[in-house]
Amino acid sequence: MENNTQIDRFEDLITSRDETRAGFIQFALEKNRRSTPYIEDAKAFKVFASKANSPEDLLNIKEIRSPLLTASGLSDKALNYFTEQDKIQAIKELIDKFLKPAGNNFVEEAVYRYLLIRGDSLGGSMRNVVGALAQQKLVRTIISCMNILNIQYVWIDANNKKEWKSKPEDDYQIENSLKAISWTYKGQSKILTFNLNIPTVRNNVDICLFKANPEEFSDILSHPEKSILFGELKGGIDPAGADEHWKTGNTALERIRTAFNKVNIPVQTIFIGAAIEIKMAQEIFSQLKTGTLTNAANLTKDGQLVELCNWIITNEI
């Protein structure tokens, strides 16, 4: 395609079996990394709980009140509705129904149940991690392209959204906290940012590009005419969910185009996905040919992602 030379046919967009396997491995490694604090907490919990001579003694060890409540199956959200007496009763039920029947292994039983509940919590949070990892890969590719092209930039840290920072000498892991990035190419200043609620669309958008300088960023949502491009980013690697991701993303992109057409502001749209199967690859390629989609890339294919990022950086829109 004209805007992405790495895509000549719809087959180029399809995620291969090897790329799918690599994506699952990356996700598994990240899940293991994020589980480390839970395991270390469980080790500490076991040390404190081992001071008890019987299951009932656990109630007298104030340091482990919180992990005991977790082992009881109660989430932090649920505990907001519990009185202190309710919490004690929940722990007593854990002791009577599960720890006493474990006999001398009551400490291990409490730790296992603690890990089981924390693991379930980790599984829920990992759904958000998928999107974060995808955004980090996109940001890292953007920055790498700028480094190769020797383009200077300023950026905003998600932890301090008011201050624009200069390009660091060491940009290690900058992608983990970058909220917005701004640069100038051939006299045109742009700002790329993520996960903004766009008033014109009345919805959150994954990728947002504006024709603006850093001084204009704080008020950018009040100026829809500065909008250049919006995109959907789908980082899930499971082929079983690919069509649903495309259906959701495509609907969102169509909503964006319709909303801006109503106010006579032409905007471009892109789609980036990790799991792209045959049918959706055909639909994406068809939209690229008709111009409905301005650009697209498979997140697992470095060539396509670099081409798309280079186009975002250097395209004189």
mmCIF file of C-alpha atoms in Angstrom:
data_model
loop_
_atom_site.group_PDB
_atom_site.id
_atom_site.type_symbol
_atom_site.label_atom_id
_atom_site.label_comp_id
_atom_site.label_asym_id
_atom_site.label_seq_id
_atom_site.Cartn_x
_atom_site.Cartn_y
_atom_site.Cartn_z
ATOM 1 C CA MET A 1 0.000 0.000 0.000
ATOM 2 C CA GLU A 2 1.095 3.593 -0.604
ATOM 3 C CA ASN A 3 1.386 4.454 3.089
ATOM 4 C CA ASN A 4 2.913 1.132 4.165
ATOM 5 C CA THR A 5 5.268 -0.472 1.687
ATOM 6 C CA GLN A 6 5.341 -3.655 3.780
ATOM 7 C CA ILE A 7 1.746 -4.462 2.813
ATOM 8 C CA ASP A 8 1.220 -5.556 -0.804
ATOM 9 C CA ARG A 9 -1.555 -8.095 -0.297
ATOM 10 C CA PHE A 10 -3.916 -9.105 2.478
ATOM 11 C CA GLU A 11 -1.772 -12.137 3.340
ATOM 12 C CA ASP A 12 0.960 -9.762 4.528
ATOM 13 C CA LEU A 13 -1.277 -8.728 7.434
ATOM 14 C CA ILE A 14 -1.977 -12.237 8.755
ATOM 15 C CA THR A 15 -0.338 -13.181 12.050
ATOM 16 C CA SER A 16 1.697 -16.344 11.516
ATOM 17 C CA ARG A 17 1.696 -19.340 13.840
ATOM 18 C CA ASP A 18 5.239 -18.493 14.970
ATOM 19 C CA GLU A 19 4.242 -14.886 15.720
ATOM 20 C CA THR A 20 1.228 -16.084 17.697
ATOM 21 C CA ARG A 21 3.407 -18.462 19.709
ATOM 22 C CA ALA A 22 5.957 -15.713 20.374
ATOM 23 C CA GLY A 23 3.158 -13.413 21.552
ATOM 24 C CA PHE A 24 1.834 -16.013 23.989
ATOM 25 C CA ILE A 25 5.354 -16.567 25.342
ATOM 26 C CA GLN A 26 5.869 -12.826 25.849
ATOM 27 C CA PHE A 27 2.566 -12.600 27.700
ATOM 28 C CA ALA A 28 3.428 -15.619 29.861
ATOM 29 C CA LEU A 29 6.813 -14.148 30.778
ATOM 30 C CA GLU A 30 5.183 -10.841 31.714
ATOM 31 C CA LYS A 31 2.593 -12.648 33.816
ATOM 32 C CA ASN A 32 5.356 -14.539 35.626
ATOM 33 C CA ARG A 33 7.271 -11.312 36.209
ATOM 34 C CA ARG A 34 4.209 -9.608 37.672
ATOM 35 C CA SER A 35 3.451 -12.601 39.887
ATOM 36 C CA THR A 36 6.803 -12.295 41.694
ATOM 37 C CA PRO A 37 5.559 -9.768 44.328
ATOM 38 C CA TYR A 38 2.628 -12.064 45.142
ATOM 39 C CA ILE A 39 4.960 -14.999 45.710
ATOM 40 C CA GLU A 40 7.272 -12.938 47.903
ATOM 41 C CA ASP A 41 4.267 -11.706 49.907
ATOM 42 C CA ALA A 42 3.159 -15.316 50.363
ATOM 43 C CA LYS A 43 6.602 -16.253 51.686
ATOM 44 C CA ALA A 44 6.406 -13.466 54.261
ATOM 45 C CA PHE A 45 2.846 -14.498 55.141
ATOM 46 C CA LYS A 46 4.022 -18.063 55.777
ATOM 47 C CA VAL A 47 6.798 -16.918 58.118
ATOM 48 C CA PHE A 48 4.381 -14.886 60.246
ATOM 49 C CA ALA A 49 1.660 -17.581 60.152
ATOM 50 C CA SER A 50 4.150 -20.272 61.222
ATOM 51 C CA LYS A 51 4.257 -18.635 64.670
ATOM 52 C CA ALA A 52 0.777 -20.058 65.292
ATOM 53 C CA ASN A 53 0.499 -23.389 67.106
ATOM 54 C CA SER A 54 -3.073 -23.944 65.919
ATOM 55 C CA PRO A 55 -5.428 -22.509 63.295
ATOM 56 C CA GLU A 56 -7.216 -20.470 65.982
ATOM 57 C CA ASP A 57 -3.936 -18.794 66.929
ATOM 58 C CA LEU A 58 -3.824 -17.124 63.504
ATOM 59 C CA LEU A 59 -6.448 -14.649 64.699
ATOM 60 C CA ASN A 60 -4.039 -13.388 67.348
ATOM 61 C CA ILE A 61 -1.297 -12.482 64.873
ATOM 62 C CA LYS A 62 -2.263 -8.948 63.881
ATOM 63 C CA GLU A 63 0.409 -8.701 61.169
ATOM 64 C CA ILE A 64 -1.384 -11.260 58.983
ATOM 65 C CA ARG A 65 -4.939 -9.967 59.281
ATOM 66 C CA SER A 66 -4.914 -8.674 55.686
ATOM 67 C CA PRO A 67 -3.593 -11.866 53.991
ATOM 68 C CA LEU A 68 -6.007 -13.965 56.065
ATOM 69 C CA LEU A 69 -8.884 -11.900 54.726
ATOM 70 C CA THR A 70 -7.534 -12.440 51.225
ATOM 71 C CA ALA A 71 -7.289 -16.192 51.865
ATOM 72 C CA SER A 72 -10.937 -16.002 52.950
ATOM 73 C CA GLY A 73 -11.789 -14.981 49.402
ATOM 74 C CA LEU A 74 -12.533 -11.321 50.061
ATOM 75 C CA SER A 75 -11.351 -8.634 47.657
ATOM 76 C CA ASP A 76 -10.263 -5.137 48.680
ATOM 77 C CA LYS A 77 -13.464 -3.822 47.124
ATOM 78 C CA ALA A 78 -15.620 -6.221 49.126
ATOM 79 C CA LEU A 79 -13.888 -5.270 52.375
ATOM 80 C CA ASN A 80 -15.172 -1.708 52.041
ATOM 81 C CA TYR A 81 -18.586 -3.083 53.044
ATOM 82 C CA PHE A 82 -17.313 -5.081 56.040
ATOM 83 C CA THR A 83 -17.168 -3.997 59.666
ATOM 84 C CA GLU A 84 -14.310 -5.184 61.865
ATOM 85 C CA GLN A 85 -16.601 -7.822 63.333
ATOM 86 C CA ASP A 86 -17.559 -8.990 59.836
ATOM 87 C CA LYS A 87 -13.858 -9.419 58.980
ATOM 88 C CA ILE A 88 -13.219 -11.473 62.106
ATOM 89 C CA GLN A 89 -16.203 -13.666 61.270
ATOM 90 C CA ALA A 90 -14.899 -14.233 57.741
ATOM 91 C CA ILE A 91 -11.519 -15.369 59.083
ATOM 92 C CA LYS A 92 -13.210 -17.653 61.626
ATOM 93 C CA GLU A 93 -15.155 -19.312 58.804
ATOM 94 C CA LEU A 94 -11.905 -19.791 56.858
ATOM 95 C CA ILE A 95 -10.368 -21.424 59.918
ATOM 96 C CA ASP A 96 -13.353 -23.684 60.702
ATOM 97 C CA LYS A 97 -14.150 -24.819 57.159
ATOM 98 C CA PHE A 98 -10.716 -25.051 55.563
ATOM 99 C CA LEU A 99 -7.763 -24.654 57.916
ATOM 100 C CA LYS A 100 -8.819 -26.995 60.733
ATOM 101 C CA PRO A 101 -9.533 -29.869 58.292
ATOM 102 C CA ALA A 102 -5.968 -29.431 56.959
ATOM 103 C CA GLY A 103 -4.590 -30.576 60.325
ATOM 104 C CA ASN A 104 -0.903 -29.821 60.847
ATOM 105 C CA ASN A 105 -0.728 -28.362 57.334
ATOM 106 C CA PHE A 106 -3.024 -25.446 58.207
ATOM 107 C CA VAL A 107 -0.325 -22.838 57.499
ATOM 108 C CA GLU A 108 0.333 -24.211 54.009
ATOM 109 C CA GLU A 109 -3.410 -24.367 53.386
ATOM 110 C CA ALA A 110 -3.784 -20.677 54.316
ATOM 111 C CA VAL A 111 -0.871 -19.706 52.057
ATOM 112 C CA TYR A 112 -2.226 -21.766 49.140
ATOM 113 C CA ARG A 113 -5.621 -20.092 49.441
ATOM 114 C CA TYR A 114 -3.984 -16.682 49.679
ATOM 115 C CA LEU A 115 -2.049 -17.333 46.464
ATOM 116 C CA LEU A 116 -5.155 -18.683 44.736
ATOM 117 C CA ILE A 117 -7.122 -15.497 45.382
ATOM 118 C CA ARG A 118 -4.183 -13.214 44.548
ATOM 119 C CA GLY A 119 -3.618 -15.196 41.354
ATOM 120 C CA ASP A 120 -7.212 -14.631 40.340
ATOM 121 C CA SER A 121 -6.691 -10.904 40.898
ATOM 122 C CA LEU A 122 -3.557 -11.040 38.747
ATOM 123 C CA GLY A 123 -5.495 -12.722 35.950
ATOM 124 C CA GLY A 124 -7.977 -9.858 35.915
ATOM 125 C CA SER A 125 -5.294 -7.184 35.890
ATOM 126 C CA MET A 126 -3.458 -8.912 33.035
ATOM 127 C CA ARG A 127 -6.308 -7.998 30.692
ATOM 128 C CA ASN A 128 -5.255 -4.370 31.094
ATOM 129 C CA VAL A 129 -1.589 -5.330 30.705
ATOM 130 C CA VAL A 130 -2.239 -6.545 27.143
ATOM 131 C CA GLY A 131 -3.160 -3.033 26.036
ATOM 132 C CA ALA A 132 -0.297 -1.478 27.982
ATOM 133 C CA LEU A 133 2.262 -3.801 26.381
ATOM 134 C CA ALA A 134 0.915 -3.008 22.915
ATOM 135 C CA GLN A 135 1.144 0.729 23.558
ATOM 136 C CA GLN A 136 4.668 0.357 24.917
ATOM 137 C CA LYS A 137 5.767 -1.474 21.762
ATOM 138 C CA LEU A 138 4.226 1.225 19.558
ATOM 139 C CA VAL A 139 5.874 4.017 21.584
ATOM 140 C CA ARG A 140 9.253 2.290 21.543
ATOM 141 C CA THR A 141 9.046 1.927 17.759
ATOM 142 C CA ILE A 142 8.100 5.598 17.373
ATOM 143 C CA ILE A 143 11.075 6.655 19.496
ATOM 144 C CA SER A 144 13.430 4.273 17.702
ATOM 145 C CA CYS A 145 12.414 5.740 14.350
ATOM 146 C CA MET A 146 13.042 9.251 15.700
ATOM 147 C CA ASN A 147 16.463 8.153 16.954
ATOM 148 C CA ILE A 148 17.371 6.761 13.539
ATOM 149 C CA LEU A 149 16.087 9.899 11.796
ATOM 150 C CA ASN A 150 17.858 12.098 14.389
ATOM 151 C CA ILE A 151 14.610 13.898 15.221
ATOM 152 C CA GLN A 152 14.459 15.695 18.562
ATOM 153 C CA TYR A 153 11.348 15.425 20.680
ATOM 154 C CA VAL A 154 9.820 16.423 24.004
ATOM 155 C CA TRP A 155 7.546 14.199 26.003
ATOM 156 C CA ILE A 156 5.125 14.032 28.921
ATOM 157 C CA ASP A 157 5.414 11.445 31.666
ATOM 158 C CA ALA A 158 2.098 9.882 32.675
ATOM 159 C CA ASN A 159 3.072 10.546 36.295
ATOM 160 C CA ASN A 160 3.518 14.285 35.630
ATOM 161 C CA LYS A 161 1.144 15.341 32.878
ATOM 162 C CA LYS A 162 1.855 19.082 33.180
ATOM 163 C CA GLU A 163 5.562 19.148 32.366
ATOM 164 C CA TRP A 164 7.138 18.583 28.960
ATOM 165 C CA LYS A 165 10.521 16.905 29.286
ATOM 166 C CA SER A 166 13.443 17.057 26.860
ATOM 167 C CA LYS A 167 14.629 13.975 25.019
ATOM 168 C CA PRO A 168 16.666 12.007 27.565
ATOM 169 C CA GLU A 169 20.214 10.873 26.947
ATOM 170 C CA ASP A 170 19.176 7.427 28.120
ATOM 171 C CA ASP A 171 15.658 6.580 26.957
ATOM 172 C CA TYR A 172 15.610 3.124 28.579
ATOM 173 C CA GLN A 173 12.013 2.131 29.364
ATOM 174 C CA ILE A 174 10.656 5.572 28.512
ATOM 175 C CA GLU A 175 7.831 3.741 26.750
ATOM 176 C CA ASN A 176 6.554 2.480 30.122
ATOM 177 C CA SER A 177 5.473 5.935 31.263
ATOM 178 C CA LEU A 178 5.198 8.141 28.166
ATOM 179 C CA LYS A 179 1.781 9.802 27.840
ATOM 180 C CA ALA A 180 2.454 12.168 24.923
ATOM 181 C CA ILE A 181 5.297 13.008 22.567
ATOM 182 C CA SER A 182 5.823 16.091 20.395
ATOM 183 C CA TRP A 183 8.221 16.777 17.536
ATOM 184 C CA THR A 184 8.666 19.029 14.522
ATOM 185 C CA TYR A 185 9.319 17.744 11.003
ATOM 186 C CA LYS A 186 9.819 20.106 8.072
ATOM 187 C CA GLY A 187 8.344 22.969 10.065
ATOM 188 C CA GLN A 188 5.201 21.098 11.120
ATOM 189 C CA SER A 189 4.703 20.385 14.830
ATOM 190 C CA LYS A 190 2.773 17.312 15.907
ATOM 191 C CA ILE A 191 1.674 15.749 19.164
ATOM 192 C CA LEU A 192 1.000 12.038 19.512
ATOM 193 C CA THR A 193 -0.820 10.916 22.620
ATOM 194 C CA PHE A 194 -2.826 7.965 23.856
ATOM 195 C CA ASN A 195 -6.152 7.086 25.456
ATOM 196 C CA LEU A 196 -7.889 10.431 25.267
ATOM 197 C CA ASN A 197 -11.617 11.005 25.552
ATOM 198 C CA ILE A 198 -12.352 12.927 22.351
ATOM 199 C CA PRO A 199 -15.370 15.258 22.749
ATOM 200 C CA THR A 200 -16.272 15.148 19.048
ATOM 201 C CA VAL A 201 -16.577 11.371 19.244
ATOM 202 C CA ARG A 202 -17.728 11.242 22.883
ATOM 203 C CA ASN A 203 -15.543 8.234 23.406
ATOM 204 C CA ASN A 204 -12.041 7.187 24.385
ATOM 205 C CA VAL A 205 -9.579 6.735 21.511
ATOM 206 C CA ASP A 206 -6.388 4.666 21.706
ATOM 207 C CA ILE A 207 -4.112 6.671 19.390
ATOM 208 C CA CYS A 208 -4.494 10.429 18.830
ATOM 209 C CA LEU A 209 -2.380 12.667 16.578
ATOM 210 C CA PHE A 210 -2.733 16.459 16.484
ATOM 211 C CA LYS A 211 -1.218 19.264 14.450
ATOM 212 C CA ALA A 212 -0.073 21.319 17.434
ATOM 213 C CA ASN A 213 2.908 22.331 19.541
ATOM 214 C CA PRO A 214 3.436 21.536 23.239
ATOM 215 C CA GLU A 215 2.067 24.903 24.394
ATOM 216 C CA GLU A 216 -1.287 24.029 22.791
ATOM 217 C CA PHE A 217 -1.598 20.565 24.287
ATOM 218 C CA SER A 218 -3.393 21.489 27.511
ATOM 219 C CA ASP A 219 -6.282 22.934 25.499
ATOM 220 C CA ILE A 220 -6.101 20.571 22.531
ATOM 221 C CA LEU A 221 -9.499 18.953 23.084
ATOM 222 C CA SER A 222 -11.173 22.336 22.622
ATOM 223 C CA HIS A 223 -9.799 22.532 19.070
ATOM 224 C CA PRO A 224 -11.064 19.590 17.005
ATOM 225 C CA GLU A 225 -9.714 21.283 13.866
ATOM 226 C CA LYS A 226 -6.215 20.391 15.030
ATOM 227 C CA SER A 227 -7.030 16.679 14.850
ATOM 228 C CA ILE A 228 -5.053 14.759 12.236
ATOM 229 C CA LEU A 229 -5.386 11.077 12.924
ATOM 230 C CA PHE A 230 -7.002 8.585 15.271
ATOM 231 C CA GLY A 231 -6.351 4.889 15.636
ATOM 232 C CA GLU A 232 -7.316 1.682 17.320
ATOM 233 C CA LEU A 233 -4.676 -0.511 18.966
ATOM 234 C CA LYS A 234 -5.498 -4.135 19.777
ATOM 235 C CA GLY A 235 -2.724 -6.036 21.536
ATOM 236 C CA GLY A 236 -4.473 -9.349 22.232
ATOM 237 C CA ILE A 237 -2.607 -12.238 20.597
ATOM 238 C CA ASP A 238 -5.224 -14.992 20.937
ATOM 239 C CA PRO A 239 -6.553 -15.870 17.448
ATOM 240 C CA ALA A 240 -9.903 -16.809 18.993
ATOM 241 C CA GLY A 241 -10.527 -13.166 19.865
ATOM 242 C CA ALA A 242 -9.136 -11.622 16.686
ATOM 243 C CA ASP A 243 -12.413 -11.129 14.819
ATOM 244 C CA GLU A 244 -14.071 -9.579 17.855
ATOM 245 C CA HIS A 245 -11.155 -7.176 18.297
ATOM 246 C CA TRP A 246 -11.442 -6.111 14.673
ATOM 247 C CA LYS A 247 -15.212 -5.773 14.900
ATOM 248 C CA THR A 248 -14.891 -3.527 17.974
ATOM 249 C CA GLY A 249 -12.011 -1.526 16.493
ATOM 250 C CA ASN A 250 -13.649 -1.112 13.103
ATOM 251 C CA THR A 251 -16.864 0.114 14.702
ATOM 252 C CA ALA A 252 -14.910 2.641 16.767
ATOM 253 C CA LEU A 253 -13.028 3.916 13.707
ATOM 254 C CA GLU A 254 -16.230 4.291 11.720
ATOM 255 C CA ARG A 255 -17.738 6.233 14.614
ATOM 256 C CA ILE A 256 -14.709 8.557 14.580
ATOM 257 C CA ARG A 257 -14.927 9.194 10.822
ATOM 258 C CA THR A 258 -18.667 9.837 11.009
ATOM 259 C CA ALA A 259 -18.355 12.227 13.957
ATOM 260 C CA PHE A 260 -15.649 14.354 12.328
ATOM 261 C CA ASN A 261 -17.380 14.341 8.947
ATOM 262 C CA LYS A 262 -20.395 15.896 10.622
ATOM 263 C CA VAL A 263 -18.275 18.880 11.663
ATOM 264 C CA ASN A 264 -16.463 18.981 8.294
ATOM 265 C CA ILE A 265 -13.076 18.006 9.696
ATOM 266 C CA PRO A 266 -11.367 15.278 7.665
ATOM 267 C CA VAL A 267 -9.327 12.929 9.831
ATOM 268 C CA GLN A 268 -7.276 9.878 8.987
ATOM 269 C CA THR A 269 -7.677 6.513 10.727
ATOM 270 C CA ILE A 270 -5.338 3.606 11.378
ATOM 271 C CA PHE A 271 -5.639 0.118 12.841
ATOM 272 C CA ILE A 272 -2.873 -1.811 14.596
ATOM 273 C CA GLY A 273 -3.528 -5.348 15.784
ATOM 274 C CA ALA A 274 -1.493 -8.277 17.097
ATOM 275 C CA ALA A 275 -3.890 -11.080 16.175
ATOM 276 C CA ILE A 276 -4.975 -10.712 12.550
ATOM 277 C CA GLU A 277 -6.683 -13.688 10.921
ATOM 278 C CA ILE A 278 -7.554 -14.295 7.260
ATOM 279 C CA LYS A 279 -11.032 -12.744 7.125
ATOM 280 C CA MET A 280 -10.123 -9.591 9.008
ATOM 281 C CA ALA A 281 -6.903 -9.265 6.994
ATOM 282 C CA GLN A 282 -9.037 -9.239 3.852
ATOM 283 C CA GLU A 283 -11.344 -6.584 5.284
ATOM 284 C CA ILE A 284 -8.455 -4.404 6.487
ATOM 285 C CA PHE A 285 -6.706 -4.664 3.125
ATOM 286 C CA SER A 286 -9.924 -3.783 1.312
ATOM 287 C CA GLN A 287 -10.344 -0.666 3.466
ATOM 288 C CA LEU A 288 -6.733 0.315 2.786
ATOM 289 C CA LYS A 289 -7.305 0.067 -0.945
ATOM 290 C CA THR A 290 -10.456 2.199 -0.832
ATOM 291 C CA GLY A 291 -8.894 4.740 1.534
ATOM 292 C CA THR A 292 -11.396 4.066 4.298
ATOM 293 C CA LEU A 293 -8.400 3.158 6.460
ATOM 294 C CA THR A 294 -5.387 5.379 5.917
ATOM 295 C CA ASN A 295 -2.811 2.954 7.289
ATOM 296 C CA ALA A 296 -2.520 -0.289 9.215
ATOM 297 C CA ALA A 297 0.040 -2.654 10.660
ATOM 298 C CA ASN A 298 0.351 -6.003 12.339
ATOM 299 C CA LEU A 299 1.900 -5.357 15.757
ATOM 300 C CA THR A 300 3.912 -8.572 15.558
ATOM 301 C CA LYS A 301 5.589 -7.597 12.263
ATOM 302 C CA ASP A 302 8.435 -5.163 12.866
ATOM 303 C CA GLY A 303 8.649 -4.032 9.243
ATOM 304 C CA GLN A 304 5.013 -2.964 9.085
ATOM 305 C CA LEU A 305 5.159 -1.217 12.458
ATOM 306 C CA VAL A 306 8.332 0.694 11.564
ATOM 307 C CA GLU A 307 6.806 1.775 8.249
ATOM 308 C CA LEU A 308 3.650 3.009 9.977
ATOM 309 C CA CYS A 309 5.586 4.880 12.678
ATOM 310 C CA ASN A 310 7.876 6.486 10.099
ATOM 311 C CA TRP A 311 4.787 7.594 8.175
ATOM 312 C CA ILE A 312 3.273 9.142 11.320
ATOM 313 C CA ILE A 313 6.500 11.020 12.028
ATOM 314 C CA THR A 314 7.348 12.277 8.533
ATOM 315 C CA ASN A 315 4.039 12.469 6.676
ATOM 316 C CA GLU A 316 3.227 16.087 5.877
ATOM 317 C CA ILE A 317 -0.477 16.031 6.630
#
